[in-house]
């Protein structure tokens, strides 16, 4: 165990956990942010940032970092349904379009912003168990145990432990978090990157039991 006491420990440092840690740190809280990945780190999911997300990045002072380097603005969404095609602008919240950065870019920006705000960031950190005070339903999560690489196991404690570790959250499983607003799985999605396809907008082609979508080049 270290001799530090945190106000919050955030498990998971991608686009949910890193902004949470950043905003808490900006309010003066002592925050530990951990993730098993090292950044920049790719994850082939969830690229398109719609105008509400751009508005949040703008409030946080991070939008210019995300759009730097010639990242193209996506001003039109088009949906080809076969018999009918629809196209329009995603404009809103004061933004005429959206952006689709690679997660290697976006997540690194968010993690760095959390660190700049004062959060302690530990990359390549695996959480092995939650620390609790009390037993059963009366137990309260008060920290984590885990390790960096092949280092020794450490215990860190905080007033609040926040699980932001994705769809298969270790934290959610460990506390038996109840599921709600669930829908059955209806599809499987694959992401990949190609050059020379000529997309100028976000375009989706939907047919029975299959669909394809693409957009302009992203940053690498």
PDB file of N, CA, C and O in Angstrom, residues 161-204:
ATOM      1  N   UNK A 161     -14.608   4.782  -5.857  1.00  0.00           N
ATOM      2  CA  UNK A 161     -13.985   4.043  -6.954  1.00  0.00           C
ATOM      3  C   UNK A 161     -14.972   4.024  -8.117  1.00  0.00           C
ATOM      4  O   UNK A 161     -16.131   3.610  -7.957  1.00  0.00           O
ATOM      5  N   UNK A 162     -14.523   4.482  -9.275  1.00  0.00           N
ATOM      6  CA  UNK A 162     -15.385   4.635 -10.448  1.00  0.00           C
ATOM      7  C   UNK A 162     -14.963   3.627 -11.510  1.00  0.00           C
ATOM      8  O   UNK A 162     -13.805   3.613 -11.930  1.00  0.00           O
ATOM      9  N   UNK A 163     -15.891   2.807 -11.942  1.00  0.00           N
ATOM     10  CA  UNK A 163     -15.614   1.859 -13.015  1.00  0.00           C
ATOM     11  C   UNK A 163     -15.935   2.469 -14.363  1.00  0.00           C
ATOM     12  O   UNK A 163     -17.095   2.754 -14.663  1.00  0.00           O
ATOM     13  N   UNK A 164     -14.908   2.680 -15.177  1.00  0.00           N
ATOM     14  CA  UNK A 164     -15.080   3.201 -16.536  1.00  0.00           C
ATOM     15  C   UNK A 164     -14.316   2.290 -17.492  1.00  0.00           C
ATOM     16  O   UNK A 164     -13.686   2.747 -18.443  1.00  0.00           O
ATOM     17  N   UNK A 165     -14.408   0.997 -17.222  1.00  0.00           N
ATOM     18  CA  UNK A 165     -13.554   0.033 -17.911  1.00  0.00           C
ATOM     19  C   UNK A 165     -14.303  -0.796 -18.952  1.00  0.00           C
ATOM     20  O   UNK A 165     -14.004  -1.969 -19.164  1.00  0.00           O
ATOM     21  N   UNK A 166     -15.265  -0.176 -19.613  1.00  0.00           N
ATOM     22  CA  UNK A 166     -15.800  -0.747 -20.835  1.00  0.00           C
ATOM     23  C   UNK A 166     -16.953  -1.713 -20.688  1.00  0.00           C
ATOM     24  O   UNK A 166     -17.477  -1.954 -19.604  1.00  0.00           O
ATOM     25  N   UNK A 167     -17.306  -2.298 -21.830  1.00  0.00           N
ATOM     26  CA  UNK A 167     -18.491  -3.156 -21.910  1.00  0.00           C
ATOM     27  C   UNK A 167     -18.370  -4.398 -21.052  1.00  0.00           C
ATOM     28  O   UNK A 167     -19.378  -4.920 -20.558  1.00  0.00           O
ATOM     29  N   UNK A 168     -17.171  -4.895 -20.863  1.00  0.00           N
ATOM     30  CA  UNK A 168     -16.953  -6.089 -20.039  1.00  0.00           C
ATOM     31  C   UNK A 168     -16.252  -5.692 -18.747  1.00  0.00           C
ATOM     32  O   UNK A 168     -15.256  -6.281 -18.346  1.00  0.00           O
ATOM     33  N   UNK A 169     -16.816  -4.701 -18.089  1.00  0.00           N
ATOM     34  CA  UNK A 169     -16.206  -4.053 -16.936  1.00  0.00           C
ATOM     35  C   UNK A 169     -15.897  -5.027 -15.798  1.00  0.00           C
ATOM     36  O   UNK A 169     -16.789  -5.709 -15.276  1.00  0.00           O
ATOM     37  N   UNK A 170     -14.633  -5.053 -15.385  1.00  0.00           N
ATOM     38  CA  UNK A 170     -14.246  -5.816 -14.202  1.00  0.00           C
ATOM     39  C   UNK A 170     -14.924  -5.249 -12.962  1.00  0.00           C
ATOM     40  O   UNK A 170     -15.397  -5.997 -12.094  1.00  0.00           O
ATOM     41  N   UNK A 171     -14.972  -3.929 -12.866  1.00  0.00           N
ATOM     42  CA  UNK A 171     -15.578  -3.296 -11.692  1.00  0.00           C
ATOM     43  C   UNK A 171     -17.051  -3.663 -11.582  1.00  0.00           C
ATOM     44  O   UNK A 171     -17.546  -4.014 -10.501  1.00  0.00           O
ATOM     45  N   UNK A 172     -17.762  -3.613 -12.694  1.00  0.00           N
ATOM     46  CA  UNK A 172     -19.191  -3.956 -12.667  1.00  0.00           C
ATOM     47  C   UNK A 172     -19.407  -5.405 -12.235  1.00  0.00           C
ATOM     48  O   UNK A 172     -20.313  -5.705 -11.441  1.00  0.00           O
ATOM     49  N   UNK A 173     -18.587  -6.308 -12.752  1.00  0.00           N
ATOM     50  CA  UNK A 173     -18.722  -7.709 -12.366  1.00  0.00           C
ATOM     51  C   UNK A 173     -18.400  -7.911 -10.887  1.00  0.00           C
ATOM     52  O   UNK A 173     -19.065  -8.662 -10.181  1.00  0.00           O
ATOM     53  N   UNK A 174     -17.365  -7.225 -10.425  1.00  0.00           N
ATOM     54  CA  UNK A 174     -16.919  -7.414  -9.051  1.00  0.00           C
ATOM     55  C   UNK A 174     -17.969  -6.975  -8.030  1.00  0.00           C
ATOM     56  O   UNK A 174     -18.083  -7.571  -6.954  1.00  0.00           O
ATOM     57  N   UNK A 175     -18.728  -5.950  -8.350  1.00  0.00           N
ATOM     58  CA  UNK A 175     -19.742  -5.459  -7.406  1.00  0.00           C
ATOM     59  C   UNK A 175     -21.126  -6.005  -7.715  1.00  0.00           C
ATOM     60  O   UNK A 175     -22.093  -5.702  -7.013  1.00  0.00           O
ATOM     61  N   UNK A 176     -21.231  -6.820  -8.769  1.00  0.00           N
ATOM     62  CA  UNK A 176     -22.538  -7.361  -9.138  1.00  0.00           C
ATOM     63  C   UNK A 176     -23.509  -6.291  -9.591  1.00  0.00           C
ATOM     64  O   UNK A 176     -24.704  -6.340  -9.258  1.00  0.00           O
ATOM     65  N   UNK A 177     -23.018  -5.322 -10.359  1.00  0.00           N
ATOM     66  CA  UNK A 177     -23.871  -4.219 -10.794  1.00  0.00           C
ATOM     67  C   UNK A 177     -25.045  -4.738 -11.626  1.00  0.00           C
ATOM     68  O   UNK A 177     -24.868  -5.580 -12.513  1.00  0.00           O
ATOM     69  N   UNK A 178     -26.219  -4.257 -11.321  1.00  0.00           N
ATOM     70  CA  UNK A 178     -27.418  -4.685 -12.041  1.00  0.00           C
ATOM     71  C   UNK A 178     -27.435  -4.087 -13.439  1.00  0.00           C
ATOM     72  O   UNK A 178     -27.028  -2.940 -13.652  1.00  0.00           O
ATOM     73  N   UNK A 179     -27.888  -4.872 -14.410  1.00  0.00           N
ATOM     74  CA  UNK A 179     -28.045  -4.377 -15.772  1.00  0.00           C
ATOM     75  C   UNK A 179     -29.414  -3.731 -15.922  1.00  0.00           C
ATOM     76  O   UNK A 179     -30.381  -4.121 -15.271  1.00  0.00           O
ATOM     77  N   UNK A 180     -29.502  -2.729 -16.804  1.00  0.00           N
ATOM     78  CA  UNK A 180     -30.781  -2.079 -17.052  1.00  0.00           C
ATOM     79  C   UNK A 180     -30.788  -1.560 -18.484  1.00  0.00           C
ATOM     80  O   UNK A 180     -29.750  -1.376 -19.105  1.00  0.00           O
ATOM     81  N   UNK A 181     -31.962  -1.343 -19.019  1.00  0.00           N
ATOM     82  CA  UNK A 181     -32.159  -0.840 -20.381  1.00  0.00           C
ATOM     83  C   UNK A 181     -31.383  -1.685 -21.384  1.00  0.00           C
ATOM     84  O   UNK A 181     -30.843  -1.162 -22.362  1.00  0.00           O
ATOM     85  N   UNK A 182     -31.311  -2.982 -21.140  1.00  0.00           N
ATOM     86  CA  UNK A 182     -30.583  -3.869 -22.036  1.00  0.00           C
ATOM     87  C   UNK A 182     -31.416  -4.220 -23.263  1.00  0.00           C
ATOM     88  O   UNK A 182     -32.638  -4.306 -23.203  1.00  0.00           O
ATOM     89  N   UNK A 183     -30.737  -4.449 -24.362  1.00  0.00           N
ATOM     90  CA  UNK A 183     -31.365  -4.945 -25.577  1.00  0.00           C
ATOM     91  C   UNK A 183     -30.576  -6.160 -26.054  1.00  0.00           C
ATOM     92  O   UNK A 183     -29.350  -6.215 -25.880  1.00  0.00           O
ATOM     93  N   UNK A 184     -31.244  -7.132 -26.646  1.00  0.00           N
ATOM     94  CA  UNK A 184     -30.509  -8.309 -27.116  1.00  0.00           C
ATOM     95  C   UNK A 184     -29.556  -7.952 -28.244  1.00  0.00           C
ATOM     96  O   UNK A 184     -29.778  -7.001 -28.996  1.00  0.00           O
ATOM     97  N   UNK A 185     -28.483  -8.713 -28.365  1.00  0.00           N
ATOM     98  CA  UNK A 185     -27.526  -8.490 -29.447  1.00  0.00           C
ATOM     99  C   UNK A 185     -28.170  -8.856 -30.777  1.00  0.00           C
ATOM    100  O   UNK A 185     -28.712  -9.951 -30.940  1.00  0.00           O
ATOM    101  N   UNK A 186     -28.105  -7.943 -31.717  1.00  0.00           N
ATOM    102  CA  UNK A 186     -28.730  -8.144 -33.020  1.00  0.00           C
ATOM    103  C   UNK A 186     -27.733  -8.134 -34.168  1.00  0.00           C
ATOM    104  O   UNK A 186     -28.106  -8.434 -35.309  1.00  0.00           O
ATOM    105  N   UNK A 187     -26.486  -7.774 -33.894  1.00  0.00           N
ATOM    106  CA  UNK A 187     -25.538  -7.673 -34.992  1.00  0.00           C
ATOM    107  C   UNK A 187     -24.116  -7.813 -34.480  1.00  0.00           C
ATOM    108  O   UNK A 187     -23.850  -7.737 -33.270  1.00  0.00           O
ATOM    109  N   UNK A 188     -23.212  -8.037 -35.397  1.00  0.00           N
ATOM    110  CA  UNK A 188     -21.781  -8.019 -35.137  1.00  0.00           C
ATOM    111  C   UNK A 188     -21.159  -6.960 -36.035  1.00  0.00           C
ATOM    112  O   UNK A 188     -21.469  -6.892 -37.224  1.00  0.00           O
ATOM    113  N   UNK A 189     -20.302  -6.133 -35.470  1.00  0.00           N
ATOM    114  CA  UNK A 189     -19.693  -5.047 -36.237  1.00  0.00           C
ATOM    115  C   UNK A 189     -18.190  -5.259 -36.329  1.00  0.00           C
ATOM    116  O   UNK A 189     -17.553  -5.732 -35.388  1.00  0.00           O
ATOM    117  N   UNK A 190     -17.629  -4.895 -37.474  1.00  0.00           N
ATOM    118  CA  UNK A 190     -16.196  -4.971 -37.710  1.00  0.00           C
ATOM    119  C   UNK A 190     -15.707  -3.601 -38.166  1.00  0.00           C
ATOM    120  O   UNK A 190     -16.352  -2.951 -38.984  1.00  0.00           O
ATOM    121  N   UNK A 191     -14.568  -3.183 -37.637  1.00  0.00           N
ATOM    122  CA  UNK A 191     -13.942  -1.935 -38.043  1.00  0.00           C
ATOM    123  C   UNK A 191     -12.624  -2.239 -38.735  1.00  0.00           C
ATOM    124  O   UNK A 191     -11.881  -3.134 -38.325  1.00  0.00           O
ATOM    125  N   UNK A 192     -12.306  -1.495 -39.771  1.00  0.00           N
ATOM    126  CA  UNK A 192     -11.009  -1.624 -40.420  1.00  0.00           C
ATOM    127  C   UNK A 192     -10.678  -0.311 -41.113  1.00  0.00           C
ATOM    128  O   UNK A 192     -11.517   0.594 -41.185  1.00  0.00           O
ATOM    129  N   UNK A 193      -9.460  -0.196 -41.629  1.00  0.00           N
ATOM    130  CA  UNK A 193      -9.002   1.043 -42.251  1.00  0.00           C
ATOM    131  C   UNK A 193      -8.476   0.740 -43.650  1.00  0.00           C
ATOM    132  O   UNK A 193      -7.694  -0.187 -43.844  1.00  0.00           O
ATOM    133  N   UNK A 194      -8.951   1.537 -44.603  1.00  0.00           N
ATOM    134  CA  UNK A 194      -8.530   1.401 -45.993  1.00  0.00           C
ATOM    135  C   UNK A 194      -8.184   2.780 -46.532  1.00  0.00           C
ATOM    136  O   UNK A 194      -8.731   3.794 -46.079  1.00  0.00           O
ATOM    137  N   UNK A 195      -7.325   2.820 -47.510  1.00  0.00           N
ATOM    138  CA  UNK A 195      -7.013   4.073 -48.189  1.00  0.00           C
ATOM    139  C   UNK A 195      -7.576   4.029 -49.607  1.00  0.00           C
ATOM    140  O   UNK A 195      -7.816   2.957 -50.164  1.00  0.00           O
ATOM    141  N   UNK A 196      -7.804   5.217 -50.159  1.00  0.00           N
ATOM    142  CA  UNK A 196      -8.218   5.315 -51.550  1.00  0.00           C
ATOM    143  C   UNK A 196      -9.664   4.988 -51.833  1.00  0.00           C
ATOM    144  O   UNK A 196     -10.033   4.742 -52.988  1.00  0.00           O
ATOM    145  N   UNK A 197     -10.539   5.007 -50.828  1.00  0.00           N
ATOM    146  CA  UNK A 197     -11.948   4.700 -51.066  1.00  0.00           C
ATOM    147  C   UNK A 197     -12.742   5.912 -51.529  1.00  0.00           C
ATOM    148  O   UNK A 197     -13.850   5.768 -52.034  1.00  0.00           O
ATOM    149  N   UNK A 198     -12.224   7.110 -51.335  1.00  0.00           N
ATOM    150  CA  UNK A 198     -12.863   8.302 -51.875  1.00  0.00           C
ATOM    151  C   UNK A 198     -14.041   8.840 -51.093  1.00  0.00           C
ATOM    152  O   UNK A 198     -14.812   9.652 -51.619  1.00  0.00           O
ATOM    153  N   UNK A 199     -14.223   8.444 -49.849  1.00  0.00           N
ATOM    154  CA  UNK A 199     -15.326   8.987 -49.054  1.00  0.00           C
ATOM    155  C   UNK A 199     -15.057  10.450 -48.711  1.00  0.00           C
ATOM    156  O   UNK A 199     -13.992  10.782 -48.200  1.00  0.00           O
ATOM    157  N   UNK A 200     -16.044  11.309 -48.964  1.00  0.00           N
ATOM    158  CA  UNK A 200     -15.955  12.697 -48.546  1.00  0.00           C
ATOM    159  C   UNK A 200     -16.879  12.982 -47.371  1.00  0.00           C
ATOM    160  O   UNK A 200     -16.746  13.998 -46.702  1.00  0.00           O
ATOM    161  N   UNK A 201     -17.841  12.097 -47.126  1.00  0.00           N
ATOM    162  CA  UNK A 201     -18.801  12.248 -46.041  1.00  0.00           C
ATOM    163  C   UNK A 201     -18.926  10.913 -45.321  1.00  0.00           C
ATOM    164  O   UNK A 201     -18.334   9.916 -45.728  1.00  0.00           O
ATOM    165  N   UNK A 202     -19.710  10.903 -44.265  1.00  0.00           N
ATOM    166  CA  UNK A 202     -20.072   9.636 -43.649  1.00  0.00           C
ATOM    167  C   UNK A 202     -21.208   9.030 -44.466  1.00  0.00           C
ATOM    168  O   UNK A 202     -22.246   9.661 -44.669  1.00  0.00           O
ATOM    169  N   UNK A 203     -21.009   7.813 -44.947  1.00  0.00           N
ATOM    170  CA  UNK A 203     -22.008   7.162 -45.777  1.00  0.00           C
ATOM    171  C   UNK A 203     -22.278   5.752 -45.258  1.00  0.00           C
ATOM    172  O   UNK A 203     -21.340   5.012 -44.954  1.00  0.00           O
ATOM    173  N   UNK A 204     -23.543   5.400 -45.166  1.00  0.00           N
ATOM    174  CA  UNK A 204     -23.946   4.069 -44.707  1.00  0.00           C
ATOM    175  C   UNK A 204     -24.869   3.441 -45.743  1.00  0.00           C
ATOM    176  O   UNK A 204     -25.757   4.106 -46.294  1.00  0.00           O
TER     177      UNK A 204
END
